mmCIF file of C-alpha atoms in Angstrom:
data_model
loop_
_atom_site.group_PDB
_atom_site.id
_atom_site.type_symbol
_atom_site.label_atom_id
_atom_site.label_comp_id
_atom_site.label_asym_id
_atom_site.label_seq_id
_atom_site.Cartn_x
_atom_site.Cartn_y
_atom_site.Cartn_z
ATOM 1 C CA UNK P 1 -88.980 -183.301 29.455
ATOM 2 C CA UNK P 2 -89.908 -183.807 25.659
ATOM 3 C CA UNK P 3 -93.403 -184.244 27.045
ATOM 4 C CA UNK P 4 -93.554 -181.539 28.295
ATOM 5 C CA UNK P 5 -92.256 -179.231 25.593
ATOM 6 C CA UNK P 6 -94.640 -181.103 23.493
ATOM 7 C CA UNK P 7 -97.397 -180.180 25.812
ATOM 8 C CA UNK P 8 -96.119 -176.274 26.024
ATOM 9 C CA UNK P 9 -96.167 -176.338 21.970
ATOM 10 C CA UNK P 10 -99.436 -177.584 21.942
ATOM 11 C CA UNK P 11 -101.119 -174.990 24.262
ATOM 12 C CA UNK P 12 -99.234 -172.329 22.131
ATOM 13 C CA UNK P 13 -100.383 -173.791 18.941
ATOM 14 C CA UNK P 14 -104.049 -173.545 20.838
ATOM 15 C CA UNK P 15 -103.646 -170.063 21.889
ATOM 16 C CA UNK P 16 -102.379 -168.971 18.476
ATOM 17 C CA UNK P 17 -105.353 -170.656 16.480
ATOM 18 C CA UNK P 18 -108.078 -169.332 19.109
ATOM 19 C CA UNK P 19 -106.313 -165.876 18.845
ATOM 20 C CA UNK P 20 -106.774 -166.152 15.128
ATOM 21 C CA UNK P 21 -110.839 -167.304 15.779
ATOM 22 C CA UNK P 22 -111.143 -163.781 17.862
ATOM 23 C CA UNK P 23 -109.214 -161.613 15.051
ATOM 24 C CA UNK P 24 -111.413 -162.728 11.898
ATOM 25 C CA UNK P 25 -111.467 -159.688 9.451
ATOM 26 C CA UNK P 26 -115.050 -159.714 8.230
ATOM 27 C CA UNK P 27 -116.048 -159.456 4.809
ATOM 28 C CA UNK P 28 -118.397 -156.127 4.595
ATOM 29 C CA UNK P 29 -119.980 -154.665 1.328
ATOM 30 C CA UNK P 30 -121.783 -151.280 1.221
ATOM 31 C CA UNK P 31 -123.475 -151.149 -1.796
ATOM 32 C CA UNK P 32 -124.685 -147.473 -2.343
ATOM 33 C CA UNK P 33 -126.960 -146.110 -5.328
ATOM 34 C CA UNK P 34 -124.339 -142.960 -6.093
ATOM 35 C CA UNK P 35 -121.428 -141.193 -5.012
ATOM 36 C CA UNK P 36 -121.985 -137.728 -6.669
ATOM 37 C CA UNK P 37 -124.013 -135.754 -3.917
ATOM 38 C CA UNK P 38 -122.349 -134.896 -0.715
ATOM 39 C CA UNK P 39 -124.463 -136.922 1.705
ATOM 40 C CA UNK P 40 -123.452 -140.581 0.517
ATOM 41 C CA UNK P 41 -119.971 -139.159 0.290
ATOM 42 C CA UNK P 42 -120.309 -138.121 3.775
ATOM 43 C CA UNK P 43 -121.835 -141.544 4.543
ATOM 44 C CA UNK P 44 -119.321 -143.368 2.843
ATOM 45 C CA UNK P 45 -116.321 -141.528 4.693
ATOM 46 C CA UNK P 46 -117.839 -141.877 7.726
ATOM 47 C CA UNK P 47 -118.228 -145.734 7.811
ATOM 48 C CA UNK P 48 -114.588 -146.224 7.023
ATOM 49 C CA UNK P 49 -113.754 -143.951 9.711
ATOM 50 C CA UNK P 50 -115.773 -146.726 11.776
ATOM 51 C CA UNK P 51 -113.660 -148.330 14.517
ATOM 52 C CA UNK P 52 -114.202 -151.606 13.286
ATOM 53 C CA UNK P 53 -112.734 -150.374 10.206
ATOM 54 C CA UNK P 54 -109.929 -148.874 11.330
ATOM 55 C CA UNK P 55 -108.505 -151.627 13.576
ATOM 56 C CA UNK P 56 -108.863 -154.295 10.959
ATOM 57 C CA UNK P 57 -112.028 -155.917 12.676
ATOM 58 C CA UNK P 58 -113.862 -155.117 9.037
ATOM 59 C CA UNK P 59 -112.816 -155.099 5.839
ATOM 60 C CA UNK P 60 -115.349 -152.800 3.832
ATOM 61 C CA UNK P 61 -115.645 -152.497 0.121
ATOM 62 C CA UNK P 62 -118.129 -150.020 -1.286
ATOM 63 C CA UNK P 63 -120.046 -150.611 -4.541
ATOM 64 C CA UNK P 64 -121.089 -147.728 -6.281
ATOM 65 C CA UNK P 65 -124.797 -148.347 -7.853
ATOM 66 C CA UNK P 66 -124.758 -145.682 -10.204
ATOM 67 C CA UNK P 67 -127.980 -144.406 -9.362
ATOM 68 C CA UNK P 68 -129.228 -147.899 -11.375
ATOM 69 C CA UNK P 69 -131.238 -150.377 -9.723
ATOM 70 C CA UNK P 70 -129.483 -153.505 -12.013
ATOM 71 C CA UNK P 71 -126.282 -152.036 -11.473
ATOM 72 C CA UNK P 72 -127.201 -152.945 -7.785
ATOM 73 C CA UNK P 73 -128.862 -156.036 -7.739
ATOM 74 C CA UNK P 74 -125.130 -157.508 -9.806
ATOM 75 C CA UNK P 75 -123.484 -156.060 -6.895
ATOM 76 C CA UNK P 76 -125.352 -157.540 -4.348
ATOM 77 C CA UNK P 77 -124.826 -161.158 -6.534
ATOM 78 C CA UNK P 78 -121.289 -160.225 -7.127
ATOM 79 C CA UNK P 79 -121.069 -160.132 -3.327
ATOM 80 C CA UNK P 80 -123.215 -163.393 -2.727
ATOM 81 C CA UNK P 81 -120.616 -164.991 -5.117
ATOM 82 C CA UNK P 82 -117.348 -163.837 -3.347
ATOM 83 C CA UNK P 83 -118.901 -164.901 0.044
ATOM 84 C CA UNK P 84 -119.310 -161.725 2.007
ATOM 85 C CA UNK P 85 -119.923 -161.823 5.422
ATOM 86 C CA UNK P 86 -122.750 -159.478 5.270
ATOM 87 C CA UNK P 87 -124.144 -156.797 3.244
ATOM 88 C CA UNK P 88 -125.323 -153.133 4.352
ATOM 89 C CA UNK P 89 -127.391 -151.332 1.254
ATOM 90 C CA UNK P 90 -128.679 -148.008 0.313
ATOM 91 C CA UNK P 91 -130.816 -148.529 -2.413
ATOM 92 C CA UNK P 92 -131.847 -146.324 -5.222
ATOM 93 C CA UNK P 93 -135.231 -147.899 -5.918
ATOM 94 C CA UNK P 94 -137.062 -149.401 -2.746
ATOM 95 C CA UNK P 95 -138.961 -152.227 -4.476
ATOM 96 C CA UNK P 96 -136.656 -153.167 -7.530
ATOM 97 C CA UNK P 97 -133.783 -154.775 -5.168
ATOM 98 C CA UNK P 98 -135.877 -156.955 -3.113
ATOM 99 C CA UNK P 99 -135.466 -160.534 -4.827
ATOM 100 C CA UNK P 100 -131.719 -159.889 -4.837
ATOM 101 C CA UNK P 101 -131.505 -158.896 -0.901
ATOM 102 C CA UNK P 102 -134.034 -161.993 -0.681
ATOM 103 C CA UNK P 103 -131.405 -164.456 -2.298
ATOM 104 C CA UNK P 104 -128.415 -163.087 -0.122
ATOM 105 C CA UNK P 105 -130.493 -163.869 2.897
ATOM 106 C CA UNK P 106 -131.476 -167.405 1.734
ATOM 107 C CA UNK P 107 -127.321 -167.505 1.405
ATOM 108 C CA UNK P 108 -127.381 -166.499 4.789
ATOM 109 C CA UNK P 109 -125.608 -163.167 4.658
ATOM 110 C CA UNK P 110 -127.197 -160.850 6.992
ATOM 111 C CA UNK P 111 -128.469 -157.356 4.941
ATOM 112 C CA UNK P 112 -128.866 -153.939 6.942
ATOM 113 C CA UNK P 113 -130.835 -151.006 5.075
ATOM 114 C CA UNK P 114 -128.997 -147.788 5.599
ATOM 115 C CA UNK P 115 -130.482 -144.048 4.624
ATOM 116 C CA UNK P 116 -132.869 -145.999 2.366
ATOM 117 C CA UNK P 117 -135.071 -148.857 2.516
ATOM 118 C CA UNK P 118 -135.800 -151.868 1.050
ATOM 119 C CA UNK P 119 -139.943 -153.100 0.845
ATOM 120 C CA UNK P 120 -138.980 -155.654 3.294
ATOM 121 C CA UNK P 121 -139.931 -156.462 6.725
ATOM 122 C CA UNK P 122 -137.008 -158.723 7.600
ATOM 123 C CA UNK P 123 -134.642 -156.072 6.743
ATOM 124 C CA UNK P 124 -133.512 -153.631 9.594
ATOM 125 C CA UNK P 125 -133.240 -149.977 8.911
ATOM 126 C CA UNK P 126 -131.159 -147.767 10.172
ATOM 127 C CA UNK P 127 -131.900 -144.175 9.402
ATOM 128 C CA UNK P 128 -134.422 -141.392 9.346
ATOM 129 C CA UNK P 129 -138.290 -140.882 9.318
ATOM 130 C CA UNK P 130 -138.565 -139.644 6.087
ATOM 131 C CA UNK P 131 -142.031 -138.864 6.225
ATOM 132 C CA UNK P 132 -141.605 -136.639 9.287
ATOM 133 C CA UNK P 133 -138.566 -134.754 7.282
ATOM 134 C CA UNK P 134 -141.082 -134.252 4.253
ATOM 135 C CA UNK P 135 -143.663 -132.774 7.120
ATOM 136 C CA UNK P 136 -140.760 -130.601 9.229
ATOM 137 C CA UNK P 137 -139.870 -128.906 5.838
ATOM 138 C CA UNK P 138 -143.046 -128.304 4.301
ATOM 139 C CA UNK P 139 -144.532 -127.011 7.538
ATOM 140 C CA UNK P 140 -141.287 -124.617 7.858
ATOM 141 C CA UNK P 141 -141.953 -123.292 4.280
ATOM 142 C CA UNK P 142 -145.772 -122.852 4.318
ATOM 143 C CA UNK P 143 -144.979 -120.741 7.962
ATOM 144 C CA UNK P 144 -141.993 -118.337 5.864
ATOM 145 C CA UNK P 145 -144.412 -117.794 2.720
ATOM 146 C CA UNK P 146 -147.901 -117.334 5.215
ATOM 147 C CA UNK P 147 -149.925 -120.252 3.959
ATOM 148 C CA UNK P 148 -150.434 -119.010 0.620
ATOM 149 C CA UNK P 149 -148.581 -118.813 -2.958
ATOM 150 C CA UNK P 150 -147.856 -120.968 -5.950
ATOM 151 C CA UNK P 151 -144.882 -123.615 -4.585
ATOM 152 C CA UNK P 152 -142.280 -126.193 -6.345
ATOM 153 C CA UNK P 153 -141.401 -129.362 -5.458
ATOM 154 C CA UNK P 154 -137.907 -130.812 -6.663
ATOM 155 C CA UNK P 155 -137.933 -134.586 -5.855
ATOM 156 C CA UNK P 156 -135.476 -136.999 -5.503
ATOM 157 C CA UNK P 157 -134.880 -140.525 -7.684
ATOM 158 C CA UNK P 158 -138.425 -141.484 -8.526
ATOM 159 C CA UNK P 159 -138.833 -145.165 -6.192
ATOM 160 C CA UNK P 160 -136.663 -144.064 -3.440
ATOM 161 C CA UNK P 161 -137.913 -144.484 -0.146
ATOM 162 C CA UNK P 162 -136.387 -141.299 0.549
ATOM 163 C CA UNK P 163 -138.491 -139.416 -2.356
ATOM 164 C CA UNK P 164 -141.666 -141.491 -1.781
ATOM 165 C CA UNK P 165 -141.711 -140.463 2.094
ATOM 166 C CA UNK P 166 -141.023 -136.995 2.021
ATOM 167 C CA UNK P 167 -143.012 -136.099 -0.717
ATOM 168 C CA UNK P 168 -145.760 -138.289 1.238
ATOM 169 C CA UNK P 169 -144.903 -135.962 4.632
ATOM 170 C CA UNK P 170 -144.918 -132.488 2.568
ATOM 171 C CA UNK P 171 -147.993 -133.265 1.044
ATOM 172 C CA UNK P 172 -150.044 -134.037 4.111
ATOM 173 C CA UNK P 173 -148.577 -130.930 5.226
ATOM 174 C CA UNK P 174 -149.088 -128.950 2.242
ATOM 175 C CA UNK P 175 -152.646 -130.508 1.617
ATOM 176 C CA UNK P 176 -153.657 -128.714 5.100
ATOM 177 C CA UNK P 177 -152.499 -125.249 3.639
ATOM 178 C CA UNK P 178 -155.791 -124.122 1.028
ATOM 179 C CA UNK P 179 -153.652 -121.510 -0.055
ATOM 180 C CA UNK P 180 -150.934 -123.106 -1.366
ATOM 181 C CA UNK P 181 -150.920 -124.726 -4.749
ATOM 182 C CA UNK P 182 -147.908 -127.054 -5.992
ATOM 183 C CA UNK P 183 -147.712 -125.636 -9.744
ATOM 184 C CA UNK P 184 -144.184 -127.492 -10.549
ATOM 185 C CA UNK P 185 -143.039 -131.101 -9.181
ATOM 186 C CA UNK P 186 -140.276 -133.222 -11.268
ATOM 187 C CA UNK P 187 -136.922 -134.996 -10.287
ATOM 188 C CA UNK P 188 -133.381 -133.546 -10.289
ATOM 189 C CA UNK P 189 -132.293 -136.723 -8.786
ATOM 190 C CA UNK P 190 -130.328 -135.538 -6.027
ATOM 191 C CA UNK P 191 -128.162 -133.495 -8.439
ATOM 192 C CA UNK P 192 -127.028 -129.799 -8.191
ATOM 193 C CA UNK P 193 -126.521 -129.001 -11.648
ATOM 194 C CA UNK P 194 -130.227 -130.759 -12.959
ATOM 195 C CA UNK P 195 -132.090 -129.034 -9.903
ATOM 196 C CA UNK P 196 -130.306 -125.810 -11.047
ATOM 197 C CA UNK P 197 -131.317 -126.270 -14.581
ATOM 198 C CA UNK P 198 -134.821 -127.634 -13.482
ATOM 199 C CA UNK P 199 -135.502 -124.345 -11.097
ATOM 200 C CA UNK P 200 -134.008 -121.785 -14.353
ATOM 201 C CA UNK P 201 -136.720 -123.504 -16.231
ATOM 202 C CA UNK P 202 -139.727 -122.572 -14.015
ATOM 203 C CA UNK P 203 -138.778 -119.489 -12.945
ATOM 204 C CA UNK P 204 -138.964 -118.643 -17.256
ATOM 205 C CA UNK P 205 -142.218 -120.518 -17.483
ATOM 206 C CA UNK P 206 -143.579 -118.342 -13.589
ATOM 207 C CA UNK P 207 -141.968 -115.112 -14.023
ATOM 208 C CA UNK P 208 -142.376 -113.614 -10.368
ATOM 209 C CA UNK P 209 -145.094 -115.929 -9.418
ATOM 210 C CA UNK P 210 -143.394 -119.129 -7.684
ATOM 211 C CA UNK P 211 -143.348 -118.048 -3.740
ATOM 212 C CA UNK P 212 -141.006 -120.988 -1.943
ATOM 213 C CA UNK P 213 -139.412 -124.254 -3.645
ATOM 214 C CA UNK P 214 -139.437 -127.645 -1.770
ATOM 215 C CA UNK P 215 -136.267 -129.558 -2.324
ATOM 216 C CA UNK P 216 -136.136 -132.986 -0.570
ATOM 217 C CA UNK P 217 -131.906 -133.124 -0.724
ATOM 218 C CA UNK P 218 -129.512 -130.309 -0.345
ATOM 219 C CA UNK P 219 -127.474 -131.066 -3.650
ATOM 220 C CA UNK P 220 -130.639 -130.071 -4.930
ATOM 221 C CA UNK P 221 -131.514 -126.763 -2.766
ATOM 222 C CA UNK P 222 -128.350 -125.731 -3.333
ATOM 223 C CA UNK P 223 -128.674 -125.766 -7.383
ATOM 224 C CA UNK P 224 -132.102 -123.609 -6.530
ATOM 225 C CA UNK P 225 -130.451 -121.271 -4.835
ATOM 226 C CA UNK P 226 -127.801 -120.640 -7.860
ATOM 227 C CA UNK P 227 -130.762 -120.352 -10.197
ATOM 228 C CA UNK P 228 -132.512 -117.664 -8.315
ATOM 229 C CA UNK P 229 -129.635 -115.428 -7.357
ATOM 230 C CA UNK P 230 -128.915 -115.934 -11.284
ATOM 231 C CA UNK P 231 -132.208 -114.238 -11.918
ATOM 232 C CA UNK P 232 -131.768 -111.690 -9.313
ATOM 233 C CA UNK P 233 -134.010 -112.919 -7.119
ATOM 234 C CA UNK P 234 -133.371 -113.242 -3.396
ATOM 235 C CA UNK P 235 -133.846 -116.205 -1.271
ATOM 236 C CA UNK P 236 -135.454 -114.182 1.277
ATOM 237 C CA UNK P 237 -138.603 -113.598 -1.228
ATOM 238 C CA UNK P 238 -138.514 -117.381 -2.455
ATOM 239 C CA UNK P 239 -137.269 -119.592 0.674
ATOM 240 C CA UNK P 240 -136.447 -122.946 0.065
ATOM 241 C CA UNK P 241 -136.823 -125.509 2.173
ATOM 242 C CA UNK P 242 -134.497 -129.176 2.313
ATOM 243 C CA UNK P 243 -133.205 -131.819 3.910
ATOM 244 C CA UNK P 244 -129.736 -133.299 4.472
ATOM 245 C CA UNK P 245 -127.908 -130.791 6.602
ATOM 246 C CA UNK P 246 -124.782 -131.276 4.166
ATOM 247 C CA UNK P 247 -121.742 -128.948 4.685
ATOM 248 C CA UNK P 248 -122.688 -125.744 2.221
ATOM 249 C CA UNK P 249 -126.249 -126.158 3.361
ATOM 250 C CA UNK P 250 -125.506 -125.526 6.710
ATOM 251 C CA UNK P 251 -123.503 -122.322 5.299
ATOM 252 C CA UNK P 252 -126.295 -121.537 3.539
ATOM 253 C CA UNK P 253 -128.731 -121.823 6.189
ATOM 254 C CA UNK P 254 -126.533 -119.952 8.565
ATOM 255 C CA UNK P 255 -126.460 -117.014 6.173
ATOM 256 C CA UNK P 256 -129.999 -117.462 6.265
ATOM 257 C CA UNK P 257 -130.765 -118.544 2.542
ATOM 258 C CA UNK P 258 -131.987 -121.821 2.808
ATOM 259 C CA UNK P 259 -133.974 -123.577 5.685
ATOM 260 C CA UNK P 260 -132.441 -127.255 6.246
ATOM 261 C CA UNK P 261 -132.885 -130.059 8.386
ATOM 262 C CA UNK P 262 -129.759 -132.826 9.507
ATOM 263 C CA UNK P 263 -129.872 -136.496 9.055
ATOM 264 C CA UNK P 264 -126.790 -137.892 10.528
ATOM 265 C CA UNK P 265 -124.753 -139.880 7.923
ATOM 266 C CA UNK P 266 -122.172 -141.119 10.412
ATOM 267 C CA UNK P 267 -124.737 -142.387 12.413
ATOM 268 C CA UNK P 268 -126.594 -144.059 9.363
ATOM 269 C CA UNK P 269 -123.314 -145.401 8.133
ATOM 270 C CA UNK P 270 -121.571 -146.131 11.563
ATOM 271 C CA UNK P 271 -125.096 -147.445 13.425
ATOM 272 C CA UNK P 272 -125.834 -150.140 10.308
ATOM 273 C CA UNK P 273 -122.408 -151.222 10.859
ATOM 274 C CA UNK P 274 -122.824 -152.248 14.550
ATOM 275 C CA UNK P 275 -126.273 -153.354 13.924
ATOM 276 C CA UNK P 276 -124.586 -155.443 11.102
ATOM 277 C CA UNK P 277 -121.554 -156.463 13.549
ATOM 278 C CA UNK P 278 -124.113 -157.507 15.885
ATOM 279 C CA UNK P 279 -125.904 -160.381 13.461
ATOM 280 C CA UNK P 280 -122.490 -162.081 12.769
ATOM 281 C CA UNK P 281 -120.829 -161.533 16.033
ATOM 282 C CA UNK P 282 -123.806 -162.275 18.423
ATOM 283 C CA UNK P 283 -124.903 -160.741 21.970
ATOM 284 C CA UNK P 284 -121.159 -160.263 22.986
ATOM 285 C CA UNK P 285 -120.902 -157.835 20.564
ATOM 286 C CA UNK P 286 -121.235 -154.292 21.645
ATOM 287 C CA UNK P 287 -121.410 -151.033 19.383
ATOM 288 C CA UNK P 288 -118.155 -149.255 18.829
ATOM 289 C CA UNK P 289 -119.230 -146.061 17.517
ATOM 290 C CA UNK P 290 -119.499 -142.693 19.104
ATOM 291 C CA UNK P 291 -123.319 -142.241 17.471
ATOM 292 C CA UNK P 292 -124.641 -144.370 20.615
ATOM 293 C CA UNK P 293 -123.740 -141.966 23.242
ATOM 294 C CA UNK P 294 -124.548 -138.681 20.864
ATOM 295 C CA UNK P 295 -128.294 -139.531 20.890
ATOM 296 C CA UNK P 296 -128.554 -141.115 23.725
ATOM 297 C CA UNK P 297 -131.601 -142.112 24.829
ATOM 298 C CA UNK P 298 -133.122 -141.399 21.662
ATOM 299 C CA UNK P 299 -131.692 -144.272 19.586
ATOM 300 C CA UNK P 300 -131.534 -147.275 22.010
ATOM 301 C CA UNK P 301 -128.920 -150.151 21.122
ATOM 302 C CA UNK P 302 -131.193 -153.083 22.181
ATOM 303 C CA UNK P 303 -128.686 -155.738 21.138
ATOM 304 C CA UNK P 304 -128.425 -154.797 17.914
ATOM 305 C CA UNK P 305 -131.827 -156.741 17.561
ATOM 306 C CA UNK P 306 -134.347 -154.123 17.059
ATOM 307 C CA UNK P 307 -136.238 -153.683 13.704
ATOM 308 C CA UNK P 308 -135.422 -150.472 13.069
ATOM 309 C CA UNK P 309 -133.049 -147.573 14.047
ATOM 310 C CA UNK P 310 -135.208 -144.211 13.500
ATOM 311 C CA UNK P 311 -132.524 -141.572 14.160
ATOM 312 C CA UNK P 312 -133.787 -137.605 14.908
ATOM 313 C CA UNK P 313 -134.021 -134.801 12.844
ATOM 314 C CA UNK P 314 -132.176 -131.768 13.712
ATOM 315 C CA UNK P 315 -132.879 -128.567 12.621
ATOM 316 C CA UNK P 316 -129.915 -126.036 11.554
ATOM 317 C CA UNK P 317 -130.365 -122.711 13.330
ATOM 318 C CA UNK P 318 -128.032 -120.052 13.618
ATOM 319 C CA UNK P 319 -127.220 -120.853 17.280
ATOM 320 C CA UNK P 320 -125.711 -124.701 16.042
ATOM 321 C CA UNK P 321 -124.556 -124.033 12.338
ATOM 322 C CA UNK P 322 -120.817 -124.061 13.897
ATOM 323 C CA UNK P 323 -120.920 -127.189 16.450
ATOM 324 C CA UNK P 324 -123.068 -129.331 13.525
ATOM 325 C CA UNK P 325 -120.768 -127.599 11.000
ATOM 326 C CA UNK P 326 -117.670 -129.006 13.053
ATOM 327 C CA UNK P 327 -119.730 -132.490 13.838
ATOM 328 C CA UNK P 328 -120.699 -133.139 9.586
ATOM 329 C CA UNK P 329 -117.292 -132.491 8.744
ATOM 330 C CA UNK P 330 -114.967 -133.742 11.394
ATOM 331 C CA UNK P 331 -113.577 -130.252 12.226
#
């Protein structure tokens, strides 16, 4: 009889500690360059609204970089030091990050790119084509100002991938327009206020001769748009042109005053964190978030093994402001 209970304890004991094996809590940091724009504080709400999150399966802890590449690379040694399980980074500056995501690798904690990449082939990336959302934008403005005029370009953080690709896609597009000459480029670095302040500043220096303004984040178009109602001038007769598909942007657009294009931060937070769940967990693991189905056959899962994740750009019209309205802010 003893025997027995002692046999019963032990195969409780064994169930107990094998239960605990299946319920690890991994260790997750998202290390982001800055939390002042809307998108990364879309992206950031949207990965702890991540099942994985919300069950206890993760435990994430987001670094804010600061829009500072050092600030970053102590994060990601801060988190090689504490042992994270893995590591999913939006960098600020493509190239200046790479020996630190190199030595978290050699520690063997996985690292997934997210919105922005890293200049490193054995990093998957999960995000957009930024060179085709530099080309839809500039090809939508050159069509609203008819191929011709004197044009702006607000950039993002000089070194992002983000800035480097669209500004690579607008001018190929741009370059096929003769009539169209870029008199202004500088960075407002994803910020409202500095592209408002940036935009006042050539519209003194061009008094009624800038025709459209390329601005490669929302934050940003939506500072432009302040500055030129401020000098009476209407969006209709300078259109601007961005990217993000961020809340008031998709107001804007709606009331027709800017022309923006969607990248999908819960599926650029929410996809890198399957991909990432994948690498620890192994082939049993299968994604948990809702992005999967949304795109369909457009993003394909492949076992969380492919090399990158290149998610669609969708364009805001006025027939789905309200459903992508609903979808960016969980209404």
């Amino acid at each position: 009889m003893k025997l027995r209970k002692l046999l019963v304890c032990m195969l409780a004991a064994s169930t107990l500690m094998a239960g605990a094996v299946e319920a690890k809590t991994y260790k997750i940091g998202a290390a982001v360059y800055g939390l002042k724009g809307q998108f990364m504080q879309a992206w950031v709400k949207s990965i702890k609204e991540h099942p994985a999150v919300k069950d206890g399966t993760v435990q994430i802890t987001v670094f804010d970089g600061n829009y500072d590449a050092n600030t970053q690379n102590n994060q990601i040694e801060t988190m090689i030091t504490q042992h994270y399980d893995a590591i999913i980074f939006v960098p600020i500056d493509t190239k200046a990050s790479v020996g630190a995501v190199r030595h978290a690798m050699a520690e063997d904690i996985p690292v997934v790119a997210s919105n922005t990449k890293v200049a490193s082939d054995k990093v998957v990336y999960v995000g957009n084509d930024d060179v085709e959302g530099g080309r839809l934008q500039a090809a939508a403005l050159a069509k609203q100002i008819g191929g011709k005029g004197n044009v702006v370009i607000i950039q993002g953080p000089i070194g992002q991938s983000a800035q480097i690709d669209r500004e690579k896609g607008e001018l190929e597009v741009l370059a096929k327009n003769p009539g169209i000459k870029i008199i202004e480029k500088k960075t407002a670095n994803w910020d409202r206020a500095q592209a408002l302040s940036l935009t006042e500043d050539w519209l003194n220096a061009h008094p009624k001769q800038i025709a459209g303004i390329v601005s490669q984040n929302d934050d940003m178009a939506l500072g432009a748009l302040q500055a030129l109602k401020s000098h009476g001038v209407s969006p209709k007769d300078v259109p601007i042109t961005s990217i993000d598909g961020m809340p008031d942007a998709i107001k804007a657009a709606q009331a027709g005053e800017i022309t923006t294009f969607l990248q999908d931060a819960q599926a650029q937070s929410q996809g890198a964190l399957d991909v990432t769940l994948a690498k620890l967990i192994g082939d049993s693991y299968k994604p948990r978030s809702v992005i999967w189905q949304r795109y369909g056959n457009q993003v394909k899962w492949a076992d969380g093994k492919a090399a990158s994740y290149i998610l669609p750009w969708v364009p805001v019209t006025p027939q789905n402001a309200d459903s992508l309205y609903k979808q960016v802010t969980g209404g």
